[in-house]
Amino acid sequence: MKTISIMNHKGGTGKTTSSINVGAGLAKKGLKVLLLDIDSQANLTEGFGIVDPEESVYDSIRENKKLPILNISENLDLVPSSIDLLGAEMEIVSKIGREQILNKLLKTVRPNYDYVIIDCPPSVGLLTVNAMVASDTILLPLQGEYFAYKGVDRLLGIVQEVRENLNENLEIGGVFITQINTQRVLTKTIVEKLTEDLQDKVFDTKIRINVSLAEAQLQGQSIFDYAPESNGAKDYEMLVEEIITKLN
């Protein structure tokens, strides 16, 4: 099985949208998937229509409880987040083995899944480090915008530090470009620049801007349930195929 963290230190990169639809796309192929929301904004959780869950990952992190797993659909489960997670980093900073908390919580449930996908907060704090320690692979969504890759070198450096000190098995699985506007002349130049800088780390699949992706989250659905014939569904289906191929 694979544990994948989808992360970026910037907001608005399509991180949560990708977590939802990569998870749903893998489940659609008959693979057992657990989505884990560790962002206090809880956008992934709300993206499946779940608001104010009785228990969230915060309760598990704080009190060492079992992860509260909710079934979303066939082959797809979710560990929800909540606003309570906002103070979690301050609460666990003095704990011994604080970087290993999430990894230990996942140990008992990993055998039940083919993929665990962690939606990280838009920062590189203690929760994100926990995600990296618990993961085999990092995937980075980058916007198809100028300066989208600003700060990526530093982020990749942090991943390297975690690999050297906390998780020697951690790998950078790749970068995929989101929010591509194919009608903009500048877009081709941006994609070429990102590919030149990051080389073979850039996935072939590009996620186009598609209003159905935002609408699906408002309806508490994946793009495959909301608009299966949309460009968004086609793009994420291709991305899922590429992830399966590249990460196995």
GROMACS .gro file of C-alpha atoms in nm:
model
  248
    1MET     CA    1   0.000   0.000   0.000
    2LYS     CA    2   0.100   0.361  -0.045
    3THR     CA    3   0.063   0.657   0.190
    4ILE     CA    4   0.067   0.981  -0.009
    5SER     CA    5   0.076   1.337   0.122
    6ILE     CA    6  -0.059   1.601  -0.115
    7MET     CA    7   0.103   1.921   0.003
    8ASN     CA    8   0.208   2.274  -0.085
    9HIS     CA    9   0.308   2.560   0.143
   10LYS     CA   10   0.086   2.793  -0.063
   11GLY     CA   11  -0.293   2.804  -0.059
   12GLY     CA   12  -0.510   2.794  -0.370
   13THR     CA   13  -0.305   2.535  -0.558
   14GLY     CA   14  -0.584   2.280  -0.595
   15LYS     CA   15  -0.446   2.064  -0.315
   16THR     CA   16  -0.780   1.974  -0.157
   17THR     CA   17  -0.961   1.942  -0.490
   18SER     CA   18  -0.689   1.701  -0.596
   19SER     CA   19  -0.705   1.502  -0.271
   20ILE     CA   20  -1.080   1.457  -0.315
   21ASN     CA   21  -1.068   1.356  -0.679
   22VAL     CA   22  -0.752   1.147  -0.675
   23GLY     CA   23  -0.897   0.954  -0.381
   24ALA     CA   24  -1.235   0.913  -0.551
   25GLY     CA   25  -1.066   0.817  -0.879
   26LEU     CA   26  -0.860   0.545  -0.713
   27ALA     CA   27  -1.170   0.413  -0.535
   28LYS     CA   28  -1.355   0.411  -0.867
   29LYS     CA   29  -1.094   0.165  -0.991
   30GLY     CA   30  -1.175  -0.075  -0.709
   31LEU     CA   31  -0.887   0.026  -0.482
   32LYS     CA   32  -0.950   0.079  -0.111
   33VAL     CA   33  -0.873   0.440  -0.020
   34LEU     CA   34  -0.859   0.633   0.309
   35LEU     CA   35  -0.858   1.013   0.286
   36LEU     CA   36  -0.713   1.190   0.589
   37ASP     CA   37  -0.785   1.560   0.639
   38ILE     CA   38  -0.526   1.733   0.861
   39ASP     CA   39  -0.608   2.090   0.757
   40SER     CA   40  -0.796   2.291   1.022
   41GLN     CA   41  -0.994   2.460   0.741
   42ALA     CA   42  -1.155   2.116   0.690
   43ASN     CA   43  -1.220   2.184   0.321
   44LEU     CA   44  -1.170   1.819   0.229
   45THR     CA   45  -1.419   1.715   0.496
   46GLU     CA   46  -1.675   1.974   0.387
   47GLY     CA   47  -1.610   1.877   0.026
   48PHE     CA   48  -1.791   1.554   0.104
   49GLY     CA   49  -2.079   1.736   0.273
   50ILE     CA   50  -1.962   1.671   0.629
   51VAL     CA   51  -1.984   1.970   0.864
   52ASP     CA   52  -1.897   1.965   1.237
   53PRO     CA   53  -1.830   1.591   1.272
   54GLU     CA   54  -1.877   1.445   1.620
   55GLU     CA   55  -1.515   1.331   1.622
   56SER     CA   56  -1.224   1.438   1.405
   57VAL     CA   57  -0.855   1.369   1.361
   58TYR     CA   58  -0.799   1.634   1.629
   59ASP     CA   59  -0.944   1.403   1.895
   60SER     CA   60  -0.709   1.126   1.786
   61ILE     CA   61  -0.401   1.350   1.784
   62ARG     CA   62  -0.480   1.507   2.119
   63GLU     CA   63  -0.604   1.204   2.311
   64ASN     CA   64  -0.441   0.916   2.123
   65LYS     CA   65  -0.783   0.779   2.025
   66LYS     CA   66  -0.855   0.556   1.728
   67LEU     CA   67  -0.897   0.748   1.405
   68PRO     CA   68  -1.267   0.823   1.342
   69ILE     CA   69  -1.327   0.669   1.000
   70LEU     CA   70  -1.639   0.756   0.802
   71ASN     CA   71  -1.749   0.570   0.491
   72ILE     CA   72  -1.808   0.806   0.197
   73SER     CA   73  -1.882   0.558  -0.081
   74GLU     CA   74  -1.775   0.217  -0.205
   75ASN     CA   75  -1.399   0.175  -0.142
   76LEU     CA   76  -1.366   0.532  -0.009
   77ASP     CA   77  -1.335   0.630   0.358
   78LEU     CA   78  -1.253   0.959   0.530
   79VAL     CA   79  -1.097   1.073   0.855
   80PRO     CA   80  -1.254   1.420   0.899
   81SER     CA   81  -1.096   1.738   1.029
   82SER     CA   82  -1.242   2.028   1.225
   83ILE     CA   83  -1.159   2.383   1.329
   84ASP     CA   84  -1.036   2.240   1.662
   85LEU     CA   85  -0.722   2.126   1.479
   86LEU     CA   86  -0.616   2.492   1.462
   87GLY     CA   87  -0.451   2.468   1.804
   88ALA     CA   88  -0.317   2.114   1.771
   89GLU     CA   89   0.041   2.209   1.686
   90MET     CA   90   0.073   2.417   2.004
   91GLU     CA   91  -0.074   2.133   2.210
   92ILE     CA   92   0.161   1.862   2.083
   93VAL     CA   93   0.482   2.064   2.048
   94SER     CA   94   0.608   1.953   2.390
   95LYS     CA   95   0.518   1.585   2.346
   96ILE     CA   96   0.796   1.327   2.310
   97GLY     CA   97   0.791   1.180   1.961
   98ARG     CA   98   0.562   1.457   1.840
   99GLU     CA   99   0.662   1.403   1.474
  100GLN     CA  100   0.548   1.039   1.491
  101ILE     CA  101   0.193   1.090   1.623
  102LEU     CA  102   0.014   1.056   1.289
  103ASN     CA  103   0.229   0.764   1.179
  104LYS     CA  104   0.140   0.571   1.494
  105LEU     CA  105  -0.231   0.644   1.453
  106LEU     CA  106  -0.221   0.509   1.097
  107LYS     CA  107  -0.035   0.188   1.178
  108THR     CA  108  -0.344  -0.010   1.275
  109VAL     CA  109  -0.557   0.098   0.978
  110ARG     CA  110  -0.304   0.082   0.693
  111PRO     CA  111  -0.356  -0.292   0.630
  112ASN     CA  112  -0.720  -0.218   0.536
  113TYR     CA  113  -0.630   0.010   0.243
  114ASP     CA  114  -0.442   0.024  -0.085
  115TYR     CA  115  -0.390   0.399  -0.054
  116VAL     CA  116  -0.394   0.650   0.230
  117ILE     CA  117  -0.404   1.008   0.100
  118ILE     CA  118  -0.329   1.293   0.340
  119ASP     CA  119  -0.453   1.644   0.261
  120CYS     CA  120  -0.204   1.874   0.434
  121PRO     CA  121  -0.245   2.233   0.554
  122PRO     CA  122  -0.102   2.516   0.338
  123SER     CA  123   0.204   2.553   0.561
  124VAL     CA  124   0.508   2.354   0.669
  125GLY     CA  125   0.435   2.319   1.039
  126LEU     CA  126   0.433   2.026   1.277
  127LEU     CA  127   0.119   1.871   1.125
  128THR     CA  128   0.273   1.872   0.778
  129VAL     CA  129   0.593   1.720   0.918
  130ASN     CA  130   0.376   1.450   1.080
  131ALA     CA  131   0.225   1.382   0.738
  132MET     CA  132   0.569   1.349   0.579
  133VAL     CA  133   0.686   1.112   0.850
  134ALA     CA  134   0.375   0.898   0.794
  135SER     CA  135   0.408   0.896   0.413
  136ASP     CA  136   0.593   0.704   0.145
  137THR     CA  137   0.541   0.969  -0.120
  138ILE     CA  138   0.490   1.344  -0.158
  139LEU     CA  139   0.284   1.488  -0.445
  140LEU     CA  140   0.298   1.863  -0.510
  141PRO     CA  141   0.020   2.046  -0.698
  142LEU     CA  142   0.142   2.366  -0.863
  143GLN     CA  143  -0.074   2.629  -1.030
  144GLY     CA  144  -0.022   2.700  -1.396
  145GLU     CA  145   0.069   3.059  -1.307
  146TYR     CA  146   0.385   3.269  -1.322
  147PHE     CA  147   0.598   3.230  -1.006
  148ALA     CA  148   0.393   2.923  -0.912
  149TYR     CA  149   0.714   2.739  -0.833
  150LYS     CA  150   0.848   3.016  -0.608
  151GLY     CA  151   0.955   2.857  -0.281
  152VAL     CA  152   0.935   2.502  -0.417
  153ASP     CA  153   1.312   2.457  -0.383
  154ARG     CA  154   1.286   2.535  -0.012
  155LEU     CA  155   0.989   2.299   0.024
  156LEU     CA  156   1.183   2.021  -0.148
  157GLY     CA  157   1.471   2.097   0.088
  158ILE     CA  158   1.244   2.042   0.389
  159VAL     CA  159   1.131   1.710   0.241
  160GLN     CA  160   1.500   1.615   0.214
  161GLU     CA  161   1.558   1.710   0.579
  162VAL     CA  162   1.266   1.491   0.689
  163ARG     CA  163   1.404   1.205   0.478
  164GLU     CA  164   1.748   1.237   0.637
  165ASN     CA  165   1.628   1.270   0.995
  166LEU     CA  166   1.284   1.117   1.037
  167ASN     CA  167   1.173   0.902   0.742
  168GLU     CA  168   1.441   0.755   0.516
  169ASN     CA  169   1.176   0.599   0.289
  170LEU     CA  170   1.012   0.929   0.193
  171GLU     CA  171   1.015   1.006  -0.180
  172ILE     CA  172   0.900   1.296  -0.395
  173GLY     CA  173   0.656   1.124  -0.628
  174GLY     CA  174   0.618   1.425  -0.854
  175VAL     CA  175   0.457   1.756  -0.935
  176PHE     CA  176   0.133   1.804  -1.124
  177ILE     CA  177   0.014   2.134  -1.267
  178THR     CA  178  -0.336   2.257  -1.186
  179GLN     CA  179  -0.569   2.536  -1.299
  180ILE     CA  180  -0.436   2.540  -1.654
  181ASN     CA  181  -0.609   2.785  -1.888
  182THR     CA  182  -0.545   2.648  -2.236
  183GLN     CA  183  -0.666   2.970  -2.402
  184ARG     CA  184  -0.389   3.181  -2.250
  185VAL     CA  185  -0.077   3.225  -2.461
  186LEU     CA  186   0.126   3.258  -2.140
  187THR     CA  187   0.020   2.914  -2.018
  188LYS     CA  188   0.243   2.721  -2.259
  189THR     CA  189   0.545   2.927  -2.151
  190ILE     CA  190   0.469   2.867  -1.781
  191VAL     CA  191   0.432   2.491  -1.831
  192GLU     CA  192   0.756   2.479  -2.029
  193LYS     CA  193   0.940   2.673  -1.756
  194LEU     CA  194   0.808   2.446  -1.479
  195THR     CA  195   0.905   2.138  -1.679
  196GLU     CA  196   1.252   2.281  -1.749
  197ASP     CA  197   1.312   2.354  -1.380
  198LEU     CA  198   1.163   2.035  -1.234
  199GLN     CA  199   1.229   1.802  -1.528
  200ASP     CA  200   1.102   1.445  -1.496
  201LYS     CA  201   0.927   1.526  -1.167
  202VAL     CA  202   0.646   1.695  -1.362
  203PHE     CA  203   0.352   1.470  -1.445
  204ASP     CA  204   0.230   1.463  -1.804
  205THR     CA  205  -0.132   1.520  -1.695
  206LYS     CA  206  -0.237   1.884  -1.655
  207ILE     CA  207  -0.557   1.980  -1.470
  208ARG     CA  208  -0.753   2.239  -1.667
  209ILE     CA  209  -0.963   2.514  -1.508
  210ASN     CA  210  -1.312   2.367  -1.492
  211VAL     CA  211  -1.606   2.520  -1.304
  212SER     CA  212  -1.751   2.175  -1.240
  213LEU     CA  213  -1.465   2.103  -0.999
  214ALA     CA  214  -1.573   2.387  -0.767
  215GLU     CA  215  -1.942   2.304  -0.812
  216ALA     CA  216  -1.882   1.941  -0.717
  217GLN     CA  217  -1.730   2.040  -0.382
  218LEU     CA  218  -2.024   2.270  -0.307
  219GLN     CA  219  -2.252   1.972  -0.367
  220GLY     CA  220  -2.041   1.746  -0.142
  221GLN     CA  221  -1.941   1.519  -0.431
  222SER     CA  222  -1.636   1.414  -0.626
  223ILE     CA  223  -1.613   1.528  -0.986
  224PHE     CA  224  -1.681   1.170  -1.098
  225ASP     CA  225  -2.021   1.172  -0.927
  226TYR     CA  226  -2.113   1.532  -1.005
  227ALA     CA  227  -2.003   1.571  -1.367
  228PRO     CA  228  -1.848   1.249  -1.501
  229GLU     CA  229  -1.828   1.382  -1.859
  230SER     CA  230  -1.660   1.711  -1.768
  231ASN     CA  231  -1.302   1.809  -1.847
  232GLY     CA  232  -1.233   1.801  -1.474
  233ALA     CA  233  -1.334   1.434  -1.455
  234LYS     CA  234  -1.131   1.347  -1.764
  235ASP     CA  235  -0.821   1.524  -1.631
  236TYR     CA  236  -0.837   1.364  -1.287
  237GLU     CA  237  -0.899   1.022  -1.438
  238MET     CA  238  -0.579   1.065  -1.641
  239LEU     CA  239  -0.391   1.186  -1.332
  240VAL     CA  240  -0.505   0.883  -1.133
  241GLU     CA  241  -0.381   0.652  -1.411
  242GLU     CA  242  -0.044   0.829  -1.410
  243ILE     CA  243  -0.015   0.809  -1.029
  244ILE     CA  244  -0.085   0.435  -1.036
  245THR     CA  245   0.175   0.386  -1.309
  246LYS     CA  246   0.448   0.610  -1.166
  247LEU     CA  247   0.417   0.520  -0.798
  248ASN     CA  248   0.407   0.141  -0.835
   0.00000   0.00000   0.00000
